[in-house]
mmCIF file of C-alpha atoms in Angstrom:
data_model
loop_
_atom_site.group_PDB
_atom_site.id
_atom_site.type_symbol
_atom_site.label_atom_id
_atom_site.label_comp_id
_atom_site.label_asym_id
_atom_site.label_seq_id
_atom_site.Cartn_x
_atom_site.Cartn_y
_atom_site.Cartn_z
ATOM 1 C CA UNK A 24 29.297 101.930 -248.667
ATOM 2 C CA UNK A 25 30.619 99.432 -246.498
ATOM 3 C CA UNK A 26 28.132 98.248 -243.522
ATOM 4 C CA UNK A 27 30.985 96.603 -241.794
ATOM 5 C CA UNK A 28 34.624 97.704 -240.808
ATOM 6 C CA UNK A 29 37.606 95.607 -242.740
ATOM 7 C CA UNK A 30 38.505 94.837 -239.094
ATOM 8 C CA UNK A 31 35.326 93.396 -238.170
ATOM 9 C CA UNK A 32 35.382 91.598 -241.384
ATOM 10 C CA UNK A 33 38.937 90.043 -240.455
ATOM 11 C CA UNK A 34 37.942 89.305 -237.329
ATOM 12 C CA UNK A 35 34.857 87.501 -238.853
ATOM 13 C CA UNK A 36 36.812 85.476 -240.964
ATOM 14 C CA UNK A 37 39.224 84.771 -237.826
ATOM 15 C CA UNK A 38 36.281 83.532 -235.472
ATOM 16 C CA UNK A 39 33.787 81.504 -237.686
ATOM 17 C CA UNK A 40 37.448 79.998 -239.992
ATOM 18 C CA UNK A 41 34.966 79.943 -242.870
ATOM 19 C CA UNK A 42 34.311 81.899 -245.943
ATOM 20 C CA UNK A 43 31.523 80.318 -248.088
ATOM 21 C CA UNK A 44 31.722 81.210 -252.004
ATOM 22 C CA UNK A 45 29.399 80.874 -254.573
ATOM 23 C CA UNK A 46 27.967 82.418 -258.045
ATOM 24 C CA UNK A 47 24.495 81.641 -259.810
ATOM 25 C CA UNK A 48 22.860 84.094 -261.821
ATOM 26 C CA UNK A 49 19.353 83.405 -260.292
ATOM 27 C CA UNK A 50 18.600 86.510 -257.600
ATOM 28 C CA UNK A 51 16.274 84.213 -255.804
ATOM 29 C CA UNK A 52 18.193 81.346 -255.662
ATOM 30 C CA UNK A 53 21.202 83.592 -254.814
ATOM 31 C CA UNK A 54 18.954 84.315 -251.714
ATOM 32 C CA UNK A 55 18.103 80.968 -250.700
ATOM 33 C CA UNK A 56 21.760 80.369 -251.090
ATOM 34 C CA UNK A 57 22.257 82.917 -248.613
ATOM 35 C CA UNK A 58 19.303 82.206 -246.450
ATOM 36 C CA UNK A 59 20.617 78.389 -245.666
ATOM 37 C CA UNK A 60 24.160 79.490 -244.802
ATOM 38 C CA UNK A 61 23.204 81.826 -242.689
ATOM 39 C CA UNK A 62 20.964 79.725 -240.903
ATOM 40 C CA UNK A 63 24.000 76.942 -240.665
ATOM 41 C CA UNK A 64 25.986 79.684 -238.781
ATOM 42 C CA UNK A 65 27.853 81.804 -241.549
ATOM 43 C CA UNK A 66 28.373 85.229 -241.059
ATOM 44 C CA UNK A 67 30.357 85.740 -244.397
ATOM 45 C CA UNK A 68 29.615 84.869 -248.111
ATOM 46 C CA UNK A 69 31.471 85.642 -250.731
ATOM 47 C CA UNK A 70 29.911 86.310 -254.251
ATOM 48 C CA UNK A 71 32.392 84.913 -256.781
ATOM 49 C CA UNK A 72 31.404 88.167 -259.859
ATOM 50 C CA UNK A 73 32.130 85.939 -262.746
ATOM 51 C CA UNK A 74 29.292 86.111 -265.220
ATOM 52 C CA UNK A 75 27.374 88.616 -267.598
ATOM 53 C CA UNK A 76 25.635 91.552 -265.014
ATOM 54 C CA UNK A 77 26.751 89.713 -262.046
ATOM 55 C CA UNK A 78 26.952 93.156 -260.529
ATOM 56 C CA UNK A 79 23.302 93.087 -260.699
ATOM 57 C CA UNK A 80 23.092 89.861 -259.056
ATOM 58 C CA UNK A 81 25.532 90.956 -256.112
ATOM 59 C CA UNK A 82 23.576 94.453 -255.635
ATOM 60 C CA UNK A 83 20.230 92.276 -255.156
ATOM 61 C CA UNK A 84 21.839 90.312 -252.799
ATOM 62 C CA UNK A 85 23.259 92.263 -250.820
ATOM 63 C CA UNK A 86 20.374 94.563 -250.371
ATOM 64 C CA UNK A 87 18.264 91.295 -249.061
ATOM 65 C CA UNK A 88 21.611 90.528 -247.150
ATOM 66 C CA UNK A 89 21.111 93.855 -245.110
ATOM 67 C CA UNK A 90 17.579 93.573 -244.722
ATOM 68 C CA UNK A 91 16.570 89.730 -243.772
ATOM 69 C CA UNK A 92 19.896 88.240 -242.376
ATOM 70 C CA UNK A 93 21.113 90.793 -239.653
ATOM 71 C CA UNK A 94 25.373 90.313 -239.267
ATOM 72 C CA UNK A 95 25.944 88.789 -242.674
ATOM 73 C CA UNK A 96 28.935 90.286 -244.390
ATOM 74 C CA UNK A 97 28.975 90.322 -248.126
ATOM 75 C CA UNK A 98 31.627 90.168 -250.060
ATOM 76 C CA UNK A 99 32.908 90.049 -254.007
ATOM 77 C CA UNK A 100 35.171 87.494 -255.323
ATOM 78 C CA UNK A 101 36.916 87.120 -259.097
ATOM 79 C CA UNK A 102 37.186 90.903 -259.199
ATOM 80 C CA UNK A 103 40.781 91.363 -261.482
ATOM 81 C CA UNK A 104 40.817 95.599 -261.619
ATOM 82 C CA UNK A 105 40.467 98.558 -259.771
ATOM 83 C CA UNK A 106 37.260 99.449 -261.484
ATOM 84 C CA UNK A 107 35.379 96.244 -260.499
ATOM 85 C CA UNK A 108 36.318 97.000 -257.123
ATOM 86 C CA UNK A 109 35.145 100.205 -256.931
ATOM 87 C CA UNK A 110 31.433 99.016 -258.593
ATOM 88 C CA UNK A 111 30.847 96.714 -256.124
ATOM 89 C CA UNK A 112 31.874 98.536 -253.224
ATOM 90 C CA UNK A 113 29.686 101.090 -254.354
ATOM 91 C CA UNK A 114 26.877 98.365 -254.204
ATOM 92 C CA UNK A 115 27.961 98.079 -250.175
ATOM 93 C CA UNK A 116 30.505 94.963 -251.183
ATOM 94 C CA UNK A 117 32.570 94.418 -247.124
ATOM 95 C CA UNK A 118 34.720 92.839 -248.394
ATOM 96 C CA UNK A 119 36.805 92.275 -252.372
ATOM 97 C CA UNK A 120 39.146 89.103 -253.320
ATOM 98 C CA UNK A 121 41.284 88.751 -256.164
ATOM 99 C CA UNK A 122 42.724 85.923 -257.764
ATOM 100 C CA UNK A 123 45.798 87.883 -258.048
ATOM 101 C CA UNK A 124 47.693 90.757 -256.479
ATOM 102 C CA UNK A 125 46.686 93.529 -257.823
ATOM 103 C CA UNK A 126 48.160 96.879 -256.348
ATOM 104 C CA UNK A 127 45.623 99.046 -258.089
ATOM 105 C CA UNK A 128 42.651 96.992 -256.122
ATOM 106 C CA UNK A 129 44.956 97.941 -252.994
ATOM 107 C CA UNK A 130 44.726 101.134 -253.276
ATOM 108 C CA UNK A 131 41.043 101.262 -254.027
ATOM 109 C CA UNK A 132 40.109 99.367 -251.309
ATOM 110 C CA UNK A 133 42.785 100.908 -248.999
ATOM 111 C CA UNK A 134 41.336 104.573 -249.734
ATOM 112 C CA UNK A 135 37.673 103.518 -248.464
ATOM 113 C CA UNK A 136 38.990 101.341 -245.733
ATOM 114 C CA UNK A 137 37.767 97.507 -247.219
ATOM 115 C CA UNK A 138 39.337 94.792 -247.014
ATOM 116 C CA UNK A 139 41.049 93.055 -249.831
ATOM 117 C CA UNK A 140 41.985 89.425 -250.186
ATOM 118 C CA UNK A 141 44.764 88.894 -253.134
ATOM 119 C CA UNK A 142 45.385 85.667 -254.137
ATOM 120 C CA UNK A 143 49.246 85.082 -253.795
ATOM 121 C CA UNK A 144 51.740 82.277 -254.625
ATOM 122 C CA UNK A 145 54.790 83.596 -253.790
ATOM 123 C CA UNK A 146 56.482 84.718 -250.055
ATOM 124 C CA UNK A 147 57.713 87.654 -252.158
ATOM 125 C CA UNK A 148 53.892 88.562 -253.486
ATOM 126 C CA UNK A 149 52.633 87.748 -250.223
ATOM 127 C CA UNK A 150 55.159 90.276 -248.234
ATOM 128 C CA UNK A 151 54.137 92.972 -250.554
ATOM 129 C CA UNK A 152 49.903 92.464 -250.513
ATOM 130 C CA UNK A 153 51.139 92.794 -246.591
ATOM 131 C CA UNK A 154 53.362 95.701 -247.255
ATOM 132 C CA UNK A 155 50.258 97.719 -248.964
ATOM 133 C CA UNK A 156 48.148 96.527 -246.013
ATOM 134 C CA UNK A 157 46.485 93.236 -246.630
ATOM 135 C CA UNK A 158 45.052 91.410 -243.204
ATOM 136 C CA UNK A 159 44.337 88.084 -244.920
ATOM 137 C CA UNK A 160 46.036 86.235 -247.589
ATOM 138 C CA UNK A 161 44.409 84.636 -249.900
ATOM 139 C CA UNK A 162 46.440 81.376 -251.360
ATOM 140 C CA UNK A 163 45.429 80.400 -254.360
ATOM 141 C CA UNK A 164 44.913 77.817 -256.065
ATOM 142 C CA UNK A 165 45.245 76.289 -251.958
ATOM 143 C CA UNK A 166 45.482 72.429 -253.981
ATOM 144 C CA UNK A 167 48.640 73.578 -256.179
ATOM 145 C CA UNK A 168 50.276 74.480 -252.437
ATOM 146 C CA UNK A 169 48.696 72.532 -249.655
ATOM 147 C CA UNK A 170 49.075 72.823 -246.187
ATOM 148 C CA UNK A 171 53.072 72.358 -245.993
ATOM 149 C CA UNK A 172 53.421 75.361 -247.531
ATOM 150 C CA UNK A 173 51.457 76.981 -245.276
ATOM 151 C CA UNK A 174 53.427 75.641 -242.461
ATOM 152 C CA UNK A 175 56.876 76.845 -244.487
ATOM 153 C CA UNK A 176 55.303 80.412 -244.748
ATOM 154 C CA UNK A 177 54.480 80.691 -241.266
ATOM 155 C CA UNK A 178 57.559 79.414 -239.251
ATOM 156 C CA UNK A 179 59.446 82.841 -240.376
ATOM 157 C CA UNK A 180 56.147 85.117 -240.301
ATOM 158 C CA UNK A 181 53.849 84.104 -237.991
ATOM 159 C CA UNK A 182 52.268 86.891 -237.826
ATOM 160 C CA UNK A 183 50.930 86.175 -242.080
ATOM 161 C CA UNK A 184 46.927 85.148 -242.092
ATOM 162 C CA UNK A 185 46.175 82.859 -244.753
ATOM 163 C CA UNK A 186 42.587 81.981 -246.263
ATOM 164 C CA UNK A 187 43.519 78.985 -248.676
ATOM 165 C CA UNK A 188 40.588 79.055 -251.576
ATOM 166 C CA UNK A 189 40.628 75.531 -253.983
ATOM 167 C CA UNK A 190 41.496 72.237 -252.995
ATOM 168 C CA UNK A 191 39.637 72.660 -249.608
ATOM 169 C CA UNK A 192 36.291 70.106 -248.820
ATOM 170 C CA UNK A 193 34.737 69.765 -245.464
ATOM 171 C CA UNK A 194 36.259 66.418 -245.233
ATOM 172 C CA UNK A 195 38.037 67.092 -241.879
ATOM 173 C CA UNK A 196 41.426 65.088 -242.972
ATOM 174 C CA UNK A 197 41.575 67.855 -245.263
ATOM 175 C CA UNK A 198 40.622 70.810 -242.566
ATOM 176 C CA UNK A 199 42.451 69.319 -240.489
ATOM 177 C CA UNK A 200 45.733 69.048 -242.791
ATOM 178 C CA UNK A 201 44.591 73.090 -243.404
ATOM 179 C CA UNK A 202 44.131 74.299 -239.901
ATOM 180 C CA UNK A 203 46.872 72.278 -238.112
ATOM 181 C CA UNK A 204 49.144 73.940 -240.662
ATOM 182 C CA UNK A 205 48.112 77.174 -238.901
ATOM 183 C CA UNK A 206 45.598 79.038 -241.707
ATOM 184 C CA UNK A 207 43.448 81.549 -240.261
ATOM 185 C CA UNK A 208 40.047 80.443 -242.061
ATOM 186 C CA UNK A 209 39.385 78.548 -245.731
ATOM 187 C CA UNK A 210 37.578 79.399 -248.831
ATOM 188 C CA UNK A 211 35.139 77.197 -249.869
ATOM 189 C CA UNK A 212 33.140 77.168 -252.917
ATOM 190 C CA UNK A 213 31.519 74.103 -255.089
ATOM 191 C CA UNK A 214 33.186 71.676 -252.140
ATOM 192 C CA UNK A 215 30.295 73.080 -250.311
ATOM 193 C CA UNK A 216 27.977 74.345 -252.322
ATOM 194 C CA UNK A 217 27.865 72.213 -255.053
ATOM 195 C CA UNK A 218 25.868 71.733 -258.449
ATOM 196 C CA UNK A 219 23.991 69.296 -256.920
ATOM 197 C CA UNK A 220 23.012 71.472 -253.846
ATOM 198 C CA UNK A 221 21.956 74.035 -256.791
ATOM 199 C CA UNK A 222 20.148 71.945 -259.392
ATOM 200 C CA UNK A 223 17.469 70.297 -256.548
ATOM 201 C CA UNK A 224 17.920 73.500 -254.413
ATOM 202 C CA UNK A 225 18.527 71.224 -251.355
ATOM 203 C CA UNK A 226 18.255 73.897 -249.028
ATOM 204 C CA UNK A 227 18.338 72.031 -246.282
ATOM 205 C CA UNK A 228 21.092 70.124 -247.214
ATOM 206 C CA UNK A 229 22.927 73.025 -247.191
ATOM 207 C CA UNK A 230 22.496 74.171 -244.192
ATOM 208 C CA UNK A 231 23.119 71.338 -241.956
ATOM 209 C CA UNK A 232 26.357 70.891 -244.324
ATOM 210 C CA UNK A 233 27.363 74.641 -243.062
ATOM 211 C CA UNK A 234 26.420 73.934 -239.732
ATOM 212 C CA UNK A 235 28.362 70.381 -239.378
ATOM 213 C CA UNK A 236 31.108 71.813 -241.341
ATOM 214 C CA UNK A 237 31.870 75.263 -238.743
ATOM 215 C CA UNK A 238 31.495 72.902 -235.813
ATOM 216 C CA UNK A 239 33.848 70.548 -237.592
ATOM 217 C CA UNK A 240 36.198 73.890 -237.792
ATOM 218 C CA UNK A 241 35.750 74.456 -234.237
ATOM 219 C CA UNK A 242 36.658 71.047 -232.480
ATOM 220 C CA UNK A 243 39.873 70.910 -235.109
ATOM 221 C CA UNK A 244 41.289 74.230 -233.168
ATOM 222 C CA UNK A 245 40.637 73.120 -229.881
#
C-alpha cells in the first residue's frame, strides 16, 4: 500500500516544483541514485518501469526508500495498463504516471486513492484525466508543446496543474520559460540525471545538481 496520501503527494510535487525520473536496472545503483537526490533536497522520485523485471527493481527500491530516506515518495513512471498499475502499487508505488490517458489506470488508482499523472496533449484529454479526478497533468512530450501552451491552457482553467516531462533541463532560461508560464512542478529525467552521472556514478555531482537545481526553482517563483 501507499505510505503517503495522493494529496500529500500533490502537495509534494506543488512545494519542492520537482519530480526527478530515472531507470537503471542496477538495485544498488538505483539506491545511490536515490540516496544523492535525496540528500540534494528531493522528496519525490519517480521510477520510469521500462525494462525486463523492472518491478523487481522498483520493489527494492522502494523498500530501502521507506527504510533509509524518511519522507521520500516513490513513484512509477511508463506504466501503459491497469495491470501495471495495480503491481506496483501493490509494491507501495505513491504515486503512477502514464505516458497517455488511460481511463482504466484511473480507475485503478482512483479505487485505492493514488495519484495518477496521464500524459495529455490535448485541452479535450486534459479536461477528461480532470473529469475522472486527476490533480496533476502530466504534458507530454513538454518539448513538442513548450511553455506557450501552457500559458494558452491556463488563461481559461486556471485552476489545471501541469507537470511538463521532456524538453525540460535545469538551465533556468528554460525553468524559467516553464514556471513563468504558470506549471505547477517539471519532470526531469536524463536532463538531470544523465548517462554520464550513471556511467562514473558521480554521486556527488548529483546531488549538488539537485540541490542548485530546487533552489534555482525556488528564486524563479519568487
Amino acid at each position: 500500500m501507499a505510505t503517503f496520501s495522493r494529496i500529500k503527494v500533490a502537495l509534494t510535487m506543488k512545494e519542492t516544483g520537482m519530480v526527478p525520473l530515472f531507470y537503471h536496472p542496477d538495485i544498488e545503483l538505483g539506491k545511490e541514485v536515490l540516496m544523492a537526490c535525496y540528500d540534494g533536497g528531493a522528496r519525490l522520485m519517480e521510477f520510469t518501469a521500462r525494462g525486463d523485471f523492472a518491478f523487481e527493481v522498483f520493489l527494492e527500491l522502494n523498500k530501502y526508500a521507506v527504510k533509509e530516506l524518511p519522507g521520500m515518495i516513490m513513484g512509477v513512471g511508463s506504466i501503459t495498463d491497469a495491470a501495471a498499475a495495480s503491481l506496483f502499487m501493490q509494491m507501495g508505488a505513491n504515486f503512477i504516471v502514464t505516458p497517455s490517458l488511460r481511463e482504466d489506470i484511473a480507475i485503478v488508482c482512483n479505487r485505492r486513492k493514488v495519484l495518477w499523472s496521464p500524459g495529455c496533449g490535448s485541452l479535450t484529454e486534459i479536461n477528461r484525466a480532470e473529469e475522472l479526478g486527476c490533480e496533476i497533468i502530466k504534458l507530454f512530450p513538454g518539448s513538442t508543446y513548450g511553455p506557450e501552451f501552457v500559458k494558452a491552457i491556463k488563461g481559461p482553467q486556471p485552476w489545471t496543474s501541469v507537470m511538463p516531462t521532456g524538453g525540460v533541463s535545469t538551465d533556468e532560461a528554460n525553468l524559467k520559460g516553464w514556471f513563468d508560464a504558470g506549471v505547477t512542478c517539471v519532470g526531469m529525467g536524463s536532463q538531470l540525471i544523465s548517462n554520464e552521472v550513471l556511467t562514473n556514478k558521480n554521486f556527488e555531482g548529483l546531488t549538488k545538481s539537485v540541490r542548485d537545481t530546487l533552489a534555482l526553482i525556488k528564486s524563479l517563483r519568487k
